[in-house]
CSV table of C-alpha atoms in Angstrom, one decimal:
chain,number,residue,atom,x,y,z
V,412,MET,CA,50.1,-81.4,13.4
V,413,THR,CA,49.1,-79.9,10.1
V,414,HIS,CA,48.3,-76.2,9.9
V,415,GLU,CA,46.7,-74.3,7.0
V,416,ASP,CA,45.9,-70.9,5.8
V,417,TRP,CA,43.7,-71.6,2.8
V,418,ASP,CA,42.4,-68.0,2.2
V,419,GLY,CA,42.8,-67.2,-1.5
V,420,VAL,CA,43.4,-70.8,-2.6
V,421,PHE,CA,40.2,-70.8,-4.5
V,422,PRO,CA,39.9,-67.2,-5.6
V,423,ASP,CA,38.0,-65.8,-8.6
V,424,ALA,CA,39.9,-66.0,-11.8
V,425,PRO,CA,42.8,-63.5,-11.4
V,426,GLN,CA,43.4,-60.8,-14.0
V,427,ASN,CA,46.6,-62.4,-15.2
V,428,PHE,CA,44.6,-65.6,-15.8
V,429,HIS,CA,42.4,-63.6,-18.1
V,430,GLN,CA,45.4,-62.1,-19.8
V,431,ALA,CA,47.0,-65.5,-20.3
V,432,VAL,CA,43.9,-66.7,-22.0
V,433,GLU,CA,43.7,-63.7,-24.2
V,434,ARG,CA,47.4,-64.1,-25.2
V,435,ALA,CA,46.7,-67.8,-26.0
V,436,LEU,CA,43.9,-66.7,-28.4
V,437,ASN,CA,45.6,-63.5,-30.3
V,438,GLU,CA,62.7,-64.8,-30.6
V,439,CYS,CA,105.0,-68.1,-40.7
V,440,ALA,CA,107.1,-70.3,-38.3
V,441,PRO,CA,107.6,-69.0,-34.8
V,442,GLY,CA,111.1,-68.3,-33.4
V,443,ARG,CA,112.6,-70.2,-30.5
V,444,THR,CA,111.8,-67.5,-27.9
V,445,GLU,CA,108.2,-67.3,-29.2
V,446,ARG,CA,107.9,-71.1,-29.2
V,447,ARG,CA,109.1,-71.3,-25.5
V,448,PHE,CA,106.5,-68.6,-24.7
V,449,HIS,CA,103.7,-70.6,-26.3
V,450,MET,CA,104.8,-73.8,-24.5
V,451,ARG,CA,104.7,-72.0,-21.2
V,452,ARG,CA,101.3,-70.4,-22.0
V,453,LYS,CA,100.0,-73.8,-23.0
V,454,SER,CA,101.1,-75.2,-19.6
V,455,LEU,CA,99.4,-72.4,-17.8
V,456,LEU,CA,96.3,-72.9,-19.8
V,457,ILE,CA,96.3,-76.6,-18.9
V,458,VAL,CA,96.7,-75.8,-15.2
V,459,ALA,CA,94.0,-73.1,-15.5
V,460,ALA,CA,91.6,-75.6,-17.2
V,461,THR,CA,92.3,-78.2,-14.6
V,462,VAL,CA,91.6,-75.8,-11.8
V,463,ALA,CA,88.4,-74.6,-13.6
V,464,ALA,CA,87.2,-78.2,-14.0
V,465,LEU,CA,87.8,-78.9,-10.4
V,466,CYS,CA,85.9,-75.8,-9.4
V,467,VAL,CA,83.0,-76.7,-11.7
V,468,THR,CA,82.9,-80.2,-10.3
V,469,ALA,CA,83.0,-78.9,-6.7
V,470,ALA,CA,80.2,-76.4,-7.5
V,471,ALA,CA,78.1,-79.1,-9.2
V,472,ALA,CA,78.5,-81.4,-6.2
V,473,TYR,CA,77.3,-78.6,-4.0
V,474,VAL,CA,74.4,-77.5,-6.2
V,475,PHE,CA,73.2,-81.0,-6.9
V,476,GLN,CA,73.3,-82.3,-3.3
V,477,TRP,CA,69.6,-82.4,-2.2
V,478,ASN,CA,68.6,-82.8,1.3
V,479,GLU,CA,67.9,-86.5,1.7
V,480,ALA,CA,64.4,-86.0,3.2
V,481,MET,CA,63.3,-83.7,0.3
V,482,ALA,CA,64.6,-86.1,-2.3
V,483,ARG,CA,62.7,-88.9,-0.6
V,484,ARG,CA,59.6,-86.8,-0.2
V,485,PHE,CA,59.4,-86.1,-3.9
V,486,GLY,CA,60.9,-89.4,-5.2
V,487,ALA,CA,63.6,-87.5,-7.0
V,488,ASP,CA,66.3,-89.7,-8.6
V,489,PRO,CA,69.8,-88.3,-9.1
V,490,ALA,CA,69.1,-87.2,-12.7
V,491,GLN,CA,66.0,-85.3,-11.7
V,492,GLN,CA,67.8,-83.7,-8.8
V,493,GLU,CA,70.5,-82.5,-11.1
V,494,GLN,CA,68.0,-81.2,-13.6
V,495,LEU,CA,66.0,-79.2,-11.1
V,496,SER,CA,69.1,-77.9,-9.3
V,497,SER,CA,70.5,-76.7,-12.6
V,498,SER,CA,67.3,-75.0,-13.6
V,499,GLY,CA,67.2,-73.0,-10.3
V,500,ALA,CA,64.2,-74.8,-8.8
V,501,VAL,CA,66.2,-75.6,-5.6
V,502,GLY,CA,67.1,-73.0,-3.0
V,503,ALA,CA,69.3,-73.3,0.1
V,504,PRO,CA,68.2,-70.7,2.7
V,505,GLU,CA,70.7,-71.9,5.4
V,506,GLN,CA,68.8,-69.9,8.0
V,507,SER,CA,68.6,-70.9,11.7
V,508,VAL,CA,67.4,-69.4,14.9
V,509,THR,CA,67.5,-70.7,18.5
V,510,GLU,CA,65.5,-69.6,21.6
V,511,ASN,CA,64.9,-71.4,24.9
V,512,GLY,CA,66.8,-74.4,23.7
V,513,LEU,CA,64.7,-74.9,20.6
V,514,THR,CA,66.2,-74.4,17.1
V,515,VAL,CA,64.3,-73.9,13.8
V,516,SER,CA,66.4,-74.1,10.6
V,517,ALA,CA,65.4,-73.5,7.0
V,518,LEU,CA,67.1,-76.2,5.0
V,519,GLN,CA,66.0,-76.2,1.3
V,520,THR,CA,63.2,-75.0,-1.0
V,521,LEU,CA,61.8,-76.4,-4.2
V,522,GLY,CA,59.4,-74.6,-6.4
V,523,ASP,CA,58.2,-73.0,-9.6
V,524,GLN,CA,55.7,-70.2,-10.5
V,525,ASN,CA,52.7,-72.2,-9.1
V,526,GLY,CA,54.1,-72.8,-5.6
V,527,VAL,CA,57.1,-73.4,-3.4
V,528,TYR,CA,57.8,-76.2,-1.0
V,529,LEU,CA,59.9,-75.4,2.1
V,530,LEU,CA,61.8,-77.9,4.3
V,531,PHE,CA,62.8,-77.1,7.9
V,532,SER,CA,64.3,-78.9,10.8
V,533,VAL,CA,63.1,-78.3,14.4
V,534,LYS,CA,65.3,-79.4,17.3
V,535,ALA,CA,63.7,-79.3,20.7
V,536,PRO,CA,65.6,-79.5,24.0
V,537,ASP,CA,66.6,-83.0,25.2
V,538,GLY,CA,63.6,-84.9,26.7
V,539,THR,CA,61.1,-83.0,24.5
V,540,ALA,CA,59.7,-85.5,21.9
V,541,LEU,CA,58.4,-84.2,18.5
V,542,THR,CA,55.7,-86.3,16.8
V,543,ASP,CA,53.3,-86.1,13.9
V,544,THR,CA,50.9,-84.3,16.2
V,545,SER,CA,53.3,-81.7,17.5
V,546,GLY,CA,52.7,-78.1,16.3
V,547,PHE,CA,53.3,-74.4,16.8
V,548,GLU,CA,50.6,-72.3,18.3
V,549,MET,CA,51.1,-69.7,15.7
V,550,LEU,CA,52.8,-69.5,12.3
V,551,SER,CA,52.8,-66.3,10.3
V,552,VAL,CA,53.9,-66.3,6.6
V,553,LYS,CA,54.7,-63.0,5.0
V,554,LEU,CA,56.1,-62.3,1.5
V,555,GLU,CA,57.4,-59.0,0.3
V,556,GLY,CA,54.9,-57.3,-2.0
V,557,SER,CA,52.0,-59.7,-1.2
V,558,ASP,CA,49.1,-58.9,1.0
V,559,HIS,CA,48.4,-62.5,1.7
V,560,VAL,CA,50.0,-65.9,1.0
V,561,SER,CA,48.0,-69.1,1.2
V,562,TRP,CA,49.9,-72.0,2.8
V,563,SER,CA,49.7,-75.4,4.5
V,564,GLY,CA,52.2,-77.2,6.7
V,565,GLY,CA,53.2,-79.2,9.7
V,566,PHE,CA,55.7,-81.6,11.1
V,567,MET,CA,56.6,-84.4,8.7
V,568,SER,CA,54.7,-87.6,9.5
V,569,GLY,CA,56.3,-91.0,9.6
V,570,PRO,CA,58.8,-93.0,11.7
V,571,THR,CA,61.6,-91.0,13.5
V,572,GLN,CA,64.2,-92.7,11.3
V,573,THR,CA,62.9,-90.9,8.2
V,574,ALA,CA,61.0,-87.9,9.7
V,575,SER,CA,64.0,-86.8,11.8
V,576,LEU,CA,67.2,-85.1,10.7
V,577,SER,CA,69.3,-87.1,13.2
V,578,GLY,CA,67.0,-90.0,14.0
V,579,THR,CA,66.3,-88.7,17.5
V,580,ASP,CA,62.9,-88.1,18.9
V,581,ASN,CA,63.6,-84.4,19.8
V,582,GLU,CA,64.4,-83.5,16.2
V,583,ARG,CA,61.9,-83.5,13.3
V,584,TYR,CA,61.4,-82.1,9.8
V,585,PHE,CA,58.8,-79.4,9.3
V,586,GLU,CA,57.2,-78.9,5.9
V,587,LEU,CA,55.5,-75.9,4.4
V,588,ARG,CA,53.8,-75.3,1.0
V,589,LEU,CA,53.1,-71.9,-0.4
V,590,TYR,CA,50.4,-71.6,-3.1
V,591,ASN,CA,51.0,-69.0,-5.8
V,592,SER,CA,47.4,-68.9,-7.0
V,593,GLN,CA,47.9,-65.6,-8.7
V,594,GLN,CA,51.1,-66.7,-10.3
V,595,ALA,CA,52.8,-63.6,-9.1
V,596,ASP,CA,56.5,-63.0,-9.4
V,597,TRP,CA,57.9,-64.2,-6.0
V,598,ASN,CA,61.5,-64.6,-7.2
V,599,GLY,CA,63.9,-62.5,-5.1
V,600,LYS,CA,61.1,-61.4,-2.8
V,601,THR,CA,61.9,-61.7,1.0
V,602,ILE,CA,59.9,-64.3,2.8
V,603,THR,CA,59.5,-64.0,6.6
V,604,LEU,CA,58.2,-66.8,8.8
V,605,ASP,CA,57.4,-66.3,12.5
V,606,PHE,CA,56.9,-69.4,14.6
V,607,ALA,CA,55.5,-69.1,18.2
V,608,ASN,CA,55.2,-71.6,21.1
V,609,LEU,CA,55.9,-75.3,20.4
V,610,GLN,CA,52.9,-77.4,21.4
V,611,ALA,CA,52.1,-81.0,22.0
V,612,ASP,CA,48.8,-82.9,21.9
V,613,ARG,CA,47.3,-84.6,25.0
V,614,GLY,CA,44.9,-86.3,22.7
V,615,LYS,CA,41.9,-85.3,20.6
V,616,LEU,CA,43.6,-82.0,19.7
V,617,ASP,CA,44.0,-80.9,23.3
V,618,MET,CA,47.1,-78.8,22.7
V,619,TYR,CA,49.4,-77.4,25.4
V,620,THR,CA,52.6,-75.4,25.2
V,621,VAL,CA,55.8,-77.3,26.0
V,622,THR,CA,58.4,-74.6,24.9
V,623,GLU,CA,57.5,-70.9,24.8
V,624,GLY,CA,59.2,-68.6,22.4
V,625,GLN,CA,59.2,-66.9,19.0
V,626,TRP,CA,61.4,-68.0,16.1
V,627,SER,CA,61.7,-65.7,13.1
V,628,LEU,CA,63.4,-66.6,9.8
V,629,SER,CA,63.8,-64.4,6.7
V,630,TRP,CA,65.5,-64.7,3.3
V,631,PRO,CA,65.0,-63.9,-0.4
V,632,LEU,CA,62.9,-66.7,-2.0
V,633,THR,CA,64.2,-68.3,-5.2
V,634,TYR,CA,62.7,-70.8,-7.6
V,635,THR,CA,62.4,-71.5,-11.3
V,636,ASP,CA,59.7,-70.2,-13.6
V,637,ALA,CA,60.7,-72.3,-16.6
V,638,MET,CA,57.6,-74.2,-17.6
V,639,GLN,CA,56.6,-75.6,-21.0
V,640,SER,CA,53.6,-73.9,-22.4
V,641,PHE,CA,51.1,-75.5,-24.9
V,642,ALA,CA,48.4,-73.3,-26.4
V,643,SER,CA,45.9,-75.7,-28.0
V,644,GLY,CA,42.9,-73.5,-28.8
V,645,GLU,CA,41.0,-76.6,-30.0
V,646,THR,CA,37.4,-77.2,-29.1
V,647,HIS,CA,36.3,-80.7,-27.9
V,648,LEU,CA,32.8,-82.1,-27.1
V,649,VAL,CA,32.4,-83.6,-23.6
V,650,ASN,CA,29.1,-85.5,-23.5
V,651,GLY,CA,27.8,-83.0,-26.1
V,652,HIS,CA,29.2,-79.9,-24.3
V,653,ALA,CA,31.8,-77.7,-26.1
V,654,VAL,CA,35.0,-77.1,-24.2
V,655,THR,CA,38.0,-75.2,-25.5
V,656,VAL,CA,41.5,-75.9,-24.2
V,657,ASP,CA,43.1,-72.4,-24.0
V,658,SER,CA,46.4,-73.3,-22.5
V,659,VAL,CA,48.4,-76.0,-20.7
V,660,GLN,CA,51.6,-75.4,-18.7
V,661,LEU,CA,53.7,-78.2,-17.4
V,662,SER,CA,56.9,-78.5,-15.3
V,663,PRO,CA,58.4,-81.4,-13.3
V,664,LEU,CA,56.7,-79.8,-10.2
V,665,SER,CA,53.3,-78.7,-11.4
V,666,LEU,CA,50.6,-78.4,-14.0
V,667,ALA,CA,48.4,-75.5,-14.9
V,668,LEU,CA,45.5,-75.4,-17.4
V,669,SER,CA,42.7,-73.1,-18.5
V,670,LEU,CA,39.5,-74.0,-20.3
V,671,SER,CA,36.6,-72.0,-21.8
V,672,GLY,CA,33.7,-72.8,-24.2
V,673,ASP,CA,30.0,-72.6,-24.4
V,674,GLY,CA,29.4,-75.9,-22.7
V,675,LEU,CA,31.7,-75.3,-19.8
V,676,GLU,CA,29.1,-73.8,-17.5
V,677,SER,CA,26.8,-76.9,-17.9
V,678,LEU,CA,29.7,-79.2,-17.0
V,679,VAL,CA,30.5,-77.1,-13.9
V,680,GLU,CA,26.8,-77.2,-12.9
V,681,ASN,CA,26.8,-81.0,-13.3
V,682,SER,CA,29.8,-81.4,-11.0
V,683,ASP,CA,30.5,-80.5,-7.4
V,684,LEU,CA,33.1,-77.9,-8.2
V,685,ASN,CA,31.2,-75.1,-6.6
V,686,GLU,CA,31.2,-77.1,-3.4
V,687,ALA,CA,35.0,-77.1,-3.3
V,688,GLY,CA,35.0,-80.3,-5.2
V,689,SER,CA,36.5,-81.0,-8.7
V,690,LEU,CA,35.5,-80.7,-12.3
V,691,CYS,CA,37.8,-83.4,-13.8
V,692,THR,CA,40.8,-85.6,-13.2
V,693,VAL,CA,44.1,-85.2,-15.0
V,694,SER,CA,46.6,-87.8,-16.2
V,695,LEU,CA,49.8,-87.7,-18.3
V,696,THR,CA,50.8,-90.2,-20.9
V,697,MET,CA,54.6,-90.6,-21.1
V,698,GLU,CA,56.6,-91.4,-24.3
V,699,ASP,CA,57.0,-95.1,-23.2
V,700,GLY,CA,53.2,-95.5,-22.9
V,701,THR,CA,53.1,-95.2,-19.1
V,702,VAL,CA,50.1,-93.3,-17.8
V,703,LEU,CA,50.5,-91.2,-14.7
V,704,ASP,CA,46.9,-91.0,-13.3
V,705,GLU,CA,47.7,-90.2,-9.7
V,706,LEU,CA,48.7,-86.5,-10.2
V,707,TYR,CA,47.0,-85.6,-7.0
V,708,GLY,CA,48.6,-82.8,-5.0
V,709,PRO,CA,47.7,-79.5,-3.4
V,710,GLY,CA,46.6,-76.8,-5.7
V,711,THR,CA,43.8,-74.5,-6.8
V,712,GLU,CA,40.7,-75.0,-9.0
V,713,GLY,CA,38.0,-72.6,-9.8
V,714,TYR,CA,35.4,-71.3,-12.4
V,715,ALA,CA,34.5,-67.7,-12.9
V,716,GLU,CA,33.2,-65.6,-15.8
V,717,GLY,CA,33.2,-68.5,-18.3
V,718,LEU,CA,36.8,-69.5,-17.5
V,719,TYR,CA,38.0,-72.6,-15.7
V,720,GLY,CA,41.5,-72.5,-14.1
V,721,ARG,CA,43.4,-75.2,-12.4
V,722,THR,CA,46.9,-75.7,-10.9
V,723,THR,CA,48.2,-78.8,-9.3
V,724,SER,CA,51.6,-79.1,-7.4
V,725,PHE,CA,52.8,-82.7,-7.8
V,726,ASP,CA,53.7,-84.9,-4.8
V,727,GLN,CA,56.3,-86.6,-6.9
V,728,ILE,CA,58.7,-85.3,-9.6
V,729,VAL,CA,57.4,-85.8,-13.1
V,730,ASP,CA,59.7,-86.1,-16.2
V,731,ALA,CA,57.8,-83.4,-18.0
V,732,ASP,CA,60.1,-83.6,-21.1
V,733,ARG,CA,58.8,-87.1,-21.7
V,734,ALA,CA,55.1,-86.3,-21.4
V,735,THR,CA,53.3,-86.7,-24.7
V,736,ALA,CA,49.7,-86.1,-23.8
V,737,LEU,CA,47.4,-84.7,-21.1
V,738,THR,CA,44.0,-86.4,-20.6
V,739,LEU,CA,41.2,-84.7,-18.8
V,740,THR,CA,38.4,-87.0,-17.5
V,741,PHE,CA,35.1,-85.3,-16.6
V,742,PHE,CA,33.9,-88.1,-14.3
V,743,TRP,CA,30.6,-86.5,-13.6
V,744,GLU,CA,29.6,-87.0,-17.3
V,745,SER,CA,28.7,-90.3,-19.1
V,746,GLY,CA,29.5,-91.2,-22.7
V,747,GLU,CA,32.4,-89.2,-24.3
V,748,ASN,CA,33.8,-87.6,-21.2
V,749,THR,CA,37.5,-87.3,-21.9
V,750,ILE,CA,39.7,-84.8,-23.7
V,751,THR,CA,43.2,-85.7,-24.8
V,752,ILE,CA,45.7,-82.9,-25.4
V,753,PRO,CA,48.9,-83.6,-27.3
V,754,LEU,CA,52.0,-82.1,-25.7
V,755,ASN,CA,54.3,-81.4,-28.5
């Protein structure tokens, strides 16, 4: 069952968003004894180099080994897995707690400055089946230095063969997404998760407790904040309305953009953005001409004080280095309703 805590997902434009916009608008021959010494030193160096190479290879094999479920979840091929692991986007909490025969384990994390994905496994006692509709009665997410963290999560849906760590019906992956709508610095901050009372569904969300208990996990959160930034500053006309592209940020995991301009308010009024809808769709054009127009994922979107801000966490890994343009389509408008932003 999916749980959410959406408070703060659609906040007013944060102060750092304003600051980001402002910044976008305003680094001899040797003797025999000596020769023997060098030969010995050379041998030692060869041995040392060989050992070092083996250590690097072993370390790389460890760092680059993604959890199979997370790789499948994000469609990450081996090259993408290596890139993201090398950049520090992947974390391995390796935390586990057991109570009343039920074990909750934190397996891996994947994130950047816009949000973090967390993958867990839950193993219930034999005879207790975990399904798409299973859930915890309570889940508390706390992050050091933050008053509130918005999140959504639940047991992974799908057949047991892919949604279970072992392929058995009493073990299942649990997913959690954290939304960093303020783009605060979460790196190294301690995250604490408290799960309480595993529940099952009799049908029509009639939940009942099958295993009582409390399971608490805590560790320092890590992710990468390496995003490509593009400050356009160019003004475009969208159906006659002036819109300025202040900044675009792109990573393999997410997209963030900010807009301003005299015509922006009219575009917002013509849309359903104020009813928790959307102002525009986004798509990426890749260097081979491929257009990625299904960049739909969880994120934030809002308009305040003349500024529009949007972040989207991708459901699939994107080869950000190969993106050549970002296109915004204001589907509520007719005529010229697109903006294309070169990413170079």
